[in-house]
PDB file of C-alpha atoms in Angstrom:
ATOM      1  CA  MET A   1       1.802  -0.509  19.989  1.00  0.00           C
ATOM      2  CA  ILE A   2       0.757   0.552  16.475  1.00  0.00           C
ATOM      3  CA  LYS A   3      -2.330   2.767  16.700  1.00  0.00           C
ATOM      4  CA  VAL A   4      -3.149   2.812  12.974  1.00  0.00           C
ATOM      5  CA  PRO A   5      -5.738   0.119  12.214  1.00  0.00           C
ATOM      6  CA  LEU A   6      -4.322  -2.387   9.741  1.00  0.00           C
ATOM      7  CA  ARG A   7      -6.234  -4.629   7.344  1.00  0.00           C
ATOM      8  CA  ILE A   8      -4.153  -7.785   7.003  1.00  0.00           C
ATOM      9  CA  LEU A   9      -4.692 -10.668   4.608  1.00  0.00           C
ATOM     10  CA  LEU A  10      -3.093 -13.833   6.006  1.00  0.00           C
ATOM     11  CA  VAL A  11      -2.525 -16.584   3.423  1.00  0.00           C
ATOM     12  CA  GLU A  12      -1.883 -19.659   5.563  1.00  0.00           C
ATOM     13  CA  ASP A  13      -3.140 -23.248   5.766  1.00  0.00           C
ATOM     14  CA  ASN A  14      -1.709 -24.323   9.160  1.00  0.00           C
ATOM     15  CA  GLU A  15      -4.057 -23.633  12.124  1.00  0.00           C
ATOM     16  CA  ALA A  16      -1.251 -23.395  14.678  1.00  0.00           C
ATOM     17  CA  ASP A  17       0.635 -20.853  12.547  1.00  0.00           C
ATOM     18  CA  ILE A  18      -2.589 -18.875  12.049  1.00  0.00           C
ATOM     19  CA  LEU A  19      -3.115 -18.673  15.815  1.00  0.00           C
ATOM     20  CA  ILE A  20       0.493 -17.660  16.536  1.00  0.00           C
ATOM     21  CA  THR A  21       0.459 -15.059  13.759  1.00  0.00           C
ATOM     22  CA  ARG A  22      -2.872 -13.589  14.902  1.00  0.00           C
ATOM     23  CA  ARG A  23      -1.679 -13.399  18.499  1.00  0.00           C
ATOM     24  CA  SER A  24       1.594 -11.725  17.501  1.00  0.00           C
ATOM     25  CA  ILE A  25      -0.176  -9.154  15.317  1.00  0.00           C
ATOM     26  CA  GLN A  26      -2.703  -8.389  18.062  1.00  0.00           C
ATOM     27  CA  LYS A  27       0.155  -7.658  20.459  1.00  0.00           C
ATOM     28  CA  LEU A  28       1.653  -5.181  17.972  1.00  0.00           C
ATOM     29  CA  VAL A  29      -1.397  -3.526  16.400  1.00  0.00           C
ATOM     30  CA  GLU A  30      -4.184  -1.944  18.409  1.00  0.00           C
ATOM     31  CA  ALA A  31      -7.018  -2.696  15.992  1.00  0.00           C
ATOM     32  CA  PRO A  32      -5.990  -5.232  13.338  1.00  0.00           C
ATOM     33  CA  LEU A  33      -8.575  -6.664  10.980  1.00  0.00           C
ATOM     34  CA  ILE A  34      -7.196 -10.048   9.930  1.00  0.00           C
ATOM     35  CA  VAL A  35      -8.763 -12.195   7.214  1.00  0.00           C
ATOM     36  CA  VAL A  36      -7.369 -15.693   6.612  1.00  0.00           C
ATOM     37  CA  VAL A  37      -7.394 -17.575   3.300  1.00  0.00           C
ATOM     38  CA  GLU A  38      -5.509 -20.670   2.233  1.00  0.00           C
ATOM     39  CA  ASP A  39      -5.599 -20.693  -1.559  1.00  0.00           C
ATOM     40  CA  LEU A  40      -4.996 -18.445  -4.544  1.00  0.00           C
ATOM     41  CA  SER A  41      -8.630 -17.994  -5.614  1.00  0.00           C
ATOM     42  CA  SER A  42      -9.688 -16.896  -2.108  1.00  0.00           C
ATOM     43  CA  CYS A  43      -6.659 -14.605  -2.006  1.00  0.00           C
ATOM     44  CA  ARG A  44      -7.690 -13.040  -5.328  1.00  0.00           C
ATOM     45  CA  GLU A  45     -11.230 -12.437  -4.040  1.00  0.00           C
ATOM     46  CA  LYS A  46      -9.979 -10.785  -0.832  1.00  0.00           C
ATOM     47  CA  LEU A  47      -7.519  -8.588  -2.723  1.00  0.00           C
ATOM     48  CA  VAL A  48     -10.517  -7.223  -4.641  1.00  0.00           C
ATOM     49  CA  ASN A  49     -13.170  -7.092  -1.905  1.00  0.00           C
ATOM     50  CA  PHE A  50     -11.240  -6.781   1.364  1.00  0.00           C
ATOM     51  CA  ILE A  51      -8.418  -4.527   0.062  1.00  0.00           C
ATOM     52  CA  PRO A  52      -5.747  -5.212   2.680  1.00  0.00           C
ATOM     53  CA  ASP A  53      -2.967  -2.879   3.784  1.00  0.00           C
ATOM     54  CA  LEU A  54      -0.610  -5.847   4.043  1.00  0.00           C
ATOM     55  CA  VAL A  55      -0.432  -9.490   2.971  1.00  0.00           C
ATOM     56  CA  ILE A  56       1.353 -12.080   5.102  1.00  0.00           C
ATOM     57  CA  SER A  57       1.740 -15.380   3.285  1.00  0.00           C
ATOM     58  CA  ASP A  58       3.109 -18.806   3.961  1.00  0.00           C
ATOM     59  CA  TYR A  59       5.565 -19.756   1.241  1.00  0.00           C
ATOM     60  CA  ASN A  60       4.581 -23.430   0.998  1.00  0.00           C
ATOM     61  CA  LEU A  61       0.843 -23.788   0.435  1.00  0.00           C
ATOM     62  CA  PRO A  62      -1.024 -26.931  -0.654  1.00  0.00           C
ATOM     63  CA  THR A  63      -2.239 -25.530  -3.995  1.00  0.00           C
ATOM     64  CA  CYS A  64       0.393 -22.896  -4.849  1.00  0.00           C
ATOM     65  CA  THR A  65       3.666 -21.308  -3.801  1.00  0.00           C
ATOM     66  CA  GLY A  66       4.357 -18.007  -2.130  1.00  0.00           C
ATOM     67  CA  LEU A  67       5.709 -16.696  -5.427  1.00  0.00           C
ATOM     68  CA  ASP A  68       2.268 -17.359  -6.956  1.00  0.00           C
ATOM     69  CA  VAL A  69       0.729 -15.291  -4.151  1.00  0.00           C
ATOM     70  CA  LEU A  70       3.342 -12.551  -4.640  1.00  0.00           C
ATOM     71  CA  GLU A  71       2.679 -12.457  -8.390  1.00  0.00           C
ATOM     72  CA  LEU A  72      -1.069 -12.119  -7.766  1.00  0.00           C
ATOM     73  CA  VAL A  73      -0.567  -9.388  -5.162  1.00  0.00           C
ATOM     74  CA  LYS A  74       1.744  -7.382  -7.457  1.00  0.00           C
ATOM     75  CA  GLU A  75      -0.737  -7.790 -10.327  1.00  0.00           C
ATOM     76  CA  LYS A  76      -3.570  -6.359  -8.198  1.00  0.00           C
ATOM     77  CA  ASP A  77      -1.554  -3.667  -6.387  1.00  0.00           C
ATOM     78  CA  PRO A  78       2.185  -3.274  -7.036  1.00  0.00           C
ATOM     79  CA  ALA A  79       2.591  -1.127  -3.905  1.00  0.00           C
ATOM     80  CA  LEU A  80       0.913  -3.613  -1.543  1.00  0.00           C
ATOM     81  CA  PRO A  81       3.500  -5.006   0.898  1.00  0.00           C
ATOM     82  CA  LEU A  82       3.821  -8.774   1.300  1.00  0.00           C
ATOM     83  CA  ILE A  83       5.728 -10.588   4.044  1.00  0.00           C
ATOM     84  CA  PHE A  84       6.552 -14.286   3.725  1.00  0.00           C
ATOM     85  CA  LEU A  85       6.459 -16.770   6.594  1.00  0.00           C
ATOM     86  CA  THR A  86       8.100 -20.040   5.674  1.00  0.00           C
ATOM     87  CA  GLY A  87       9.376 -23.281   7.090  1.00  0.00           C
ATOM     88  CA  THR A  88      11.903 -23.575   4.270  1.00  0.00           C
ATOM     89  CA  VAL A  89      14.995 -23.001   6.371  1.00  0.00           C
ATOM     90  CA  HIS A  90      17.767 -24.393   4.208  1.00  0.00           C
ATOM     91  CA  ASP A  91      17.498 -22.071   1.219  1.00  0.00           C
ATOM     92  CA  GLU A  92      18.939 -18.592   1.729  1.00  0.00           C
ATOM     93  CA  GLU A  93      18.818 -18.103  -2.030  1.00  0.00           C
ATOM     94  CA  LEU A  94      15.030 -18.571  -1.870  1.00  0.00           C
ATOM     95  CA  ALA A  95      14.810 -15.776   0.704  1.00  0.00           C
ATOM     96  CA  ALA A  96      16.908 -13.471  -1.473  1.00  0.00           C
ATOM     97  CA  ASN A  97      14.846 -14.295  -4.574  1.00  0.00           C
ATOM     98  CA  THR A  98      11.564 -13.483  -2.837  1.00  0.00           C
ATOM     99  CA  ILE A  99      12.898 -10.087  -1.779  1.00  0.00           C
ATOM    100  CA  LEU A 100      14.178  -9.464  -5.319  1.00  0.00           C
ATOM    101  CA  ALA A 101      10.761 -10.491  -6.669  1.00  0.00           C
ATOM    102  CA  GLY A 102       9.130  -7.771  -4.582  1.00  0.00           C
ATOM    103  CA  ALA A 103       8.404  -9.206  -1.136  1.00  0.00           C
ATOM    104  CA  SER A 104       8.682  -6.708   1.729  1.00  0.00           C
ATOM    105  CA  GLY A 105      10.067  -9.231   4.182  1.00  0.00           C
ATOM    106  CA  TYR A 106      10.784 -12.854   4.956  1.00  0.00           C
ATOM    107  CA  ILE A 107      10.458 -14.595   8.334  1.00  0.00           C
ATOM    108  CA  LEU A 108      11.421 -18.210   8.937  1.00  0.00           C
ATOM    109  CA  LYS A 109       8.860 -20.296  10.810  1.00  0.00           C
ATOM    110  CA  LYS A 110      11.617 -21.609  13.025  1.00  0.00           C
ATOM    111  CA  HIS A 111      11.385 -18.109  14.591  1.00  0.00           C
ATOM    112  CA  MET A 112       7.632 -18.346  15.305  1.00  0.00           C
ATOM    113  CA  ASN A 113       8.411 -18.093  19.041  1.00  0.00           C
ATOM    114  CA  LYS A 114       9.931 -14.665  18.217  1.00  0.00           C
ATOM    115  CA  LEU A 115       7.359 -13.727  15.576  1.00  0.00           C
ATOM    116  CA  GLU A 116       6.268 -10.578  17.401  1.00  0.00           C
ATOM    117  CA  GLU A 117       9.868  -9.354  17.524  1.00  0.00           C
ATOM    118  CA  LYS A 118      10.437 -10.202  13.840  1.00  0.00           C
ATOM    119  CA  LEU A 119       7.159  -8.654  12.659  1.00  0.00           C
ATOM    120  CA  LYS A 120       7.463  -5.395  14.590  1.00  0.00           C
ATOM    121  CA  PRO A 121       9.937  -3.566  12.294  1.00  0.00           C
ATOM    122  CA  LEU A 122       8.144  -4.811   9.171  1.00  0.00           C
ATOM    123  CA  LEU A 123       4.744  -3.612  10.429  1.00  0.00           C
ATOM    124  CA  LYS A 124       6.205  -0.259  11.462  1.00  0.00           C
ATOM    125  CA  LYS A 125       7.571   0.165   7.935  1.00  0.00           C
ATOM    126  CA  VAL A 126       4.136  -0.631   6.457  1.00  0.00           C
ATOM    127  CA  VAL A 127       2.483   1.954   8.716  1.00  0.00           C
ATOM    128  CA  PHE A 128       5.167   4.562   7.965  1.00  0.00           C
ATOM    129  CA  ASN A 129       4.595   4.107   4.213  1.00  0.00           C
ATOM    130  CA  MET A 130       0.803   4.315   4.673  1.00  0.00           C
ATOM    131  CA  VAL A 131       1.130   7.583   6.614  1.00  0.00           C
ATOM    132  CA  ALA A 132       3.550   8.998   4.021  1.00  0.00           C
ATOM    133  CA  LYS A 133       1.069   8.209   1.228  1.00  0.00           C
ATOM    134  CA  ASP A 134      -1.735   9.830   3.214  1.00  0.00           C
ATOM    135  CA  GLU A 135       0.392  12.979   3.541  1.00  0.00           C
ATOM    136  CA  VAL A 136       1.016  13.033  -0.225  1.00  0.00           C
ATOM    137  CA  ARG A 137      -2.705  12.560  -0.917  1.00  0.00           C
ATOM    138  CA  GLU A 138      -3.535  15.386   1.494  1.00  0.00           C
ATOM    139  CA  ARG A 139      -0.990  17.685  -0.188  1.00  0.00           C
ATOM    140  CA  LEU A 140      -2.472  16.842  -3.595  1.00  0.00           C
ATOM    141  CA  ARG A 141      -5.950  17.587  -2.297  1.00  0.00           C
ATOM    142  CA  LYS A 142      -4.841  20.980  -0.932  1.00  0.00           C
ATOM    143  CA  ASN A 143      -3.064  21.815  -4.219  1.00  0.00           C
ATOM    144  CA  LYS A 144      -6.195  20.984  -6.189  1.00  0.00           C
ATOM    145  CA  ILE A 145      -8.280  23.167  -3.888  1.00  0.00           C
ATOM    146  CA  ALA A 146      -5.846  26.066  -4.430  1.00  0.00           C
ATOM    147  CA  ILE A 147      -5.922  25.570  -8.199  1.00  0.00           C
ATOM    148  CA  ASN A 148      -9.718  25.473  -8.202  1.00  0.00           C
ATOM    149  CA  GLN A 149      -9.762  28.725  -6.235  1.00  0.00           C
ATOM    150  CA  ILE A 150      -7.415  30.306  -8.793  1.00  0.00           C
ATOM    151  CA  TYR A 151      -9.709  29.143 -11.602  1.00  0.00           C
ATOM    152  CA  ASP A 152     -12.708  30.633  -9.804  1.00  0.00           C
ATOM    153  CA  TYR A 153     -10.848  33.913  -9.353  1.00  0.00           C
ATOM    154  CA  LEU A 154      -9.840  34.011 -13.027  1.00  0.00           C
ATOM    155  CA  ASP A 155     -13.417  33.257 -14.042  1.00  0.00           C
ATOM    156  CA  SER A 156     -14.651  36.127 -11.892  1.00  0.00           C
ATOM    157  CA  LEU A 157     -12.356  38.660 -13.584  1.00  0.00           C
ATOM    158  CA  LYS A 158     -14.167  40.876 -16.012  1.00  0.00           C
ATOM    159  CA  ALA A 159     -11.962  40.905 -19.070  1.00  0.00           C
ATOM    160  CA  ASP A 160     -12.522  44.205 -20.807  1.00  0.00           C
ATOM    161  CA  ASN A 161     -10.831  43.379 -24.034  1.00  0.00           C
ATOM    162  CA  LYS A 162      -9.858  40.457 -26.222  1.00  0.00           C
ATOM    163  CA  GLU A 163      -6.175  40.543 -25.183  1.00  0.00           C
ATOM    164  CA  GLN A 164      -7.048  40.228 -21.460  1.00  0.00           C
ATOM    165  CA  ARG A 165      -9.413  37.312 -22.169  1.00  0.00           C
ATOM    166  CA  GLU A 166      -6.680  35.563 -24.183  1.00  0.00           C
ATOM    167  CA  ASN A 167      -4.132  36.116 -21.385  1.00  0.00           C
ATOM    168  CA  ILE A 168      -6.544  34.682 -18.802  1.00  0.00           C
ATOM    169  CA  GLY A 169      -7.081  31.651 -21.074  1.00  0.00           C
ATOM    170  CA  LYS A 170      -3.311  31.162 -21.442  1.00  0.00           C
ATOM    171  CA  LEU A 171      -2.873  31.425 -17.667  1.00  0.00           C
ATOM    172  CA  LYS A 172      -5.565  28.759 -17.112  1.00  0.00           C
ATOM    173  CA  ASP A 173      -3.892  26.482 -19.671  1.00  0.00           C
ATOM    174  CA  THR A 174      -0.498  26.914 -17.990  1.00  0.00           C
ATOM    175  CA  ILE A 175      -1.973  26.108 -14.559  1.00  0.00           C
ATOM    176  CA  ARG A 176      -3.762  23.051 -15.986  1.00  0.00           C
ATOM    177  CA  GLU A 177      -0.530  21.775 -17.604  1.00  0.00           C
ATOM    178  CA  PHE A 178       1.424  22.344 -14.391  1.00  0.00           C
ATOM    179  CA  ASN A 179      -1.267  20.513 -12.421  1.00  0.00           C
ATOM    180  CA  GLU A 180      -1.183  17.528 -14.807  1.00  0.00           C
ATOM    181  CA  GLU A 181       2.632  17.343 -14.569  1.00  0.00           C
ATOM    182  CA  LYS A 182       2.443  17.625 -10.758  1.00  0.00           C
ATOM    183  CA  ASP A 183      -0.163  14.825 -10.561  1.00  0.00           C
ATOM    184  CA  GLY A 184       2.130  12.621 -12.632  1.00  0.00           C
ATOM    185  CA  ASP A 185       5.104  13.324 -10.337  1.00  0.00           C
ATOM    186  CA  ASP A 186       3.108  12.698  -7.139  1.00  0.00           C
ATOM    187  CA  SER A 187       1.603   9.453  -8.403  1.00  0.00           C
ATOM    188  CA  LYS A 188       5.157   8.088  -8.675  1.00  0.00           C
ATOM    189  CA  ALA A 189       5.830   8.864  -5.011  1.00  0.00           C
TER     190      ALA A 189
END
C-alpha cells in the first residue's frame, strides 16, 4: 500500500466508474483525497484551488474530450501526471497519441475489473516522482542555507584594506552567480 497521501482529481461523468475508481485507489493508497468533477470548467477550478498530485480522466466526456482535459492540465502544470480511463477500445492510435501528447498512462475501461492492478504501477511512478522532487527541493534548501552561512561569514570578516574588501565582493558575486546557475539546473530536474 502507498503510504504517501495523494491528492487526486478524477474527471469522470459515470457514477459506476467513479465508484470503481475510488474503490481501486483506496485499496492502493492509504490516505487518498479524491475530488470528482465532470466538466472542463470544474476541472480548471480544482487545478487552481485543489492542486492535485495526479489527474485521472475519462477520455469521452459529455462536454469535452480527454485531450481538452490534458491540454488544460499541461497549461496549468506541465509536470502534473494525467492518466486516461476510456471505453474507446478500438483505437490503439488514440492511446499512442494521448501518450505522445503528454499523458502519463492509459487504461481501457474494459479492464475496470482489473483497475487496481492497472493503476498500481502508474500510482507508484507518481509517488516516486513526487519523492524525487521533494529530495531535490530539500537539497536546494540545504544549499541555500550553506550559501547564506557563507555570506554571513564573509560579512563578518573585517576587511582591513580596499583590496580585501574588493576580493570579498568578488567572492560574493561568484557565489551568487553559481547559485543562480545551480537553481536553473535544478528547476529543470
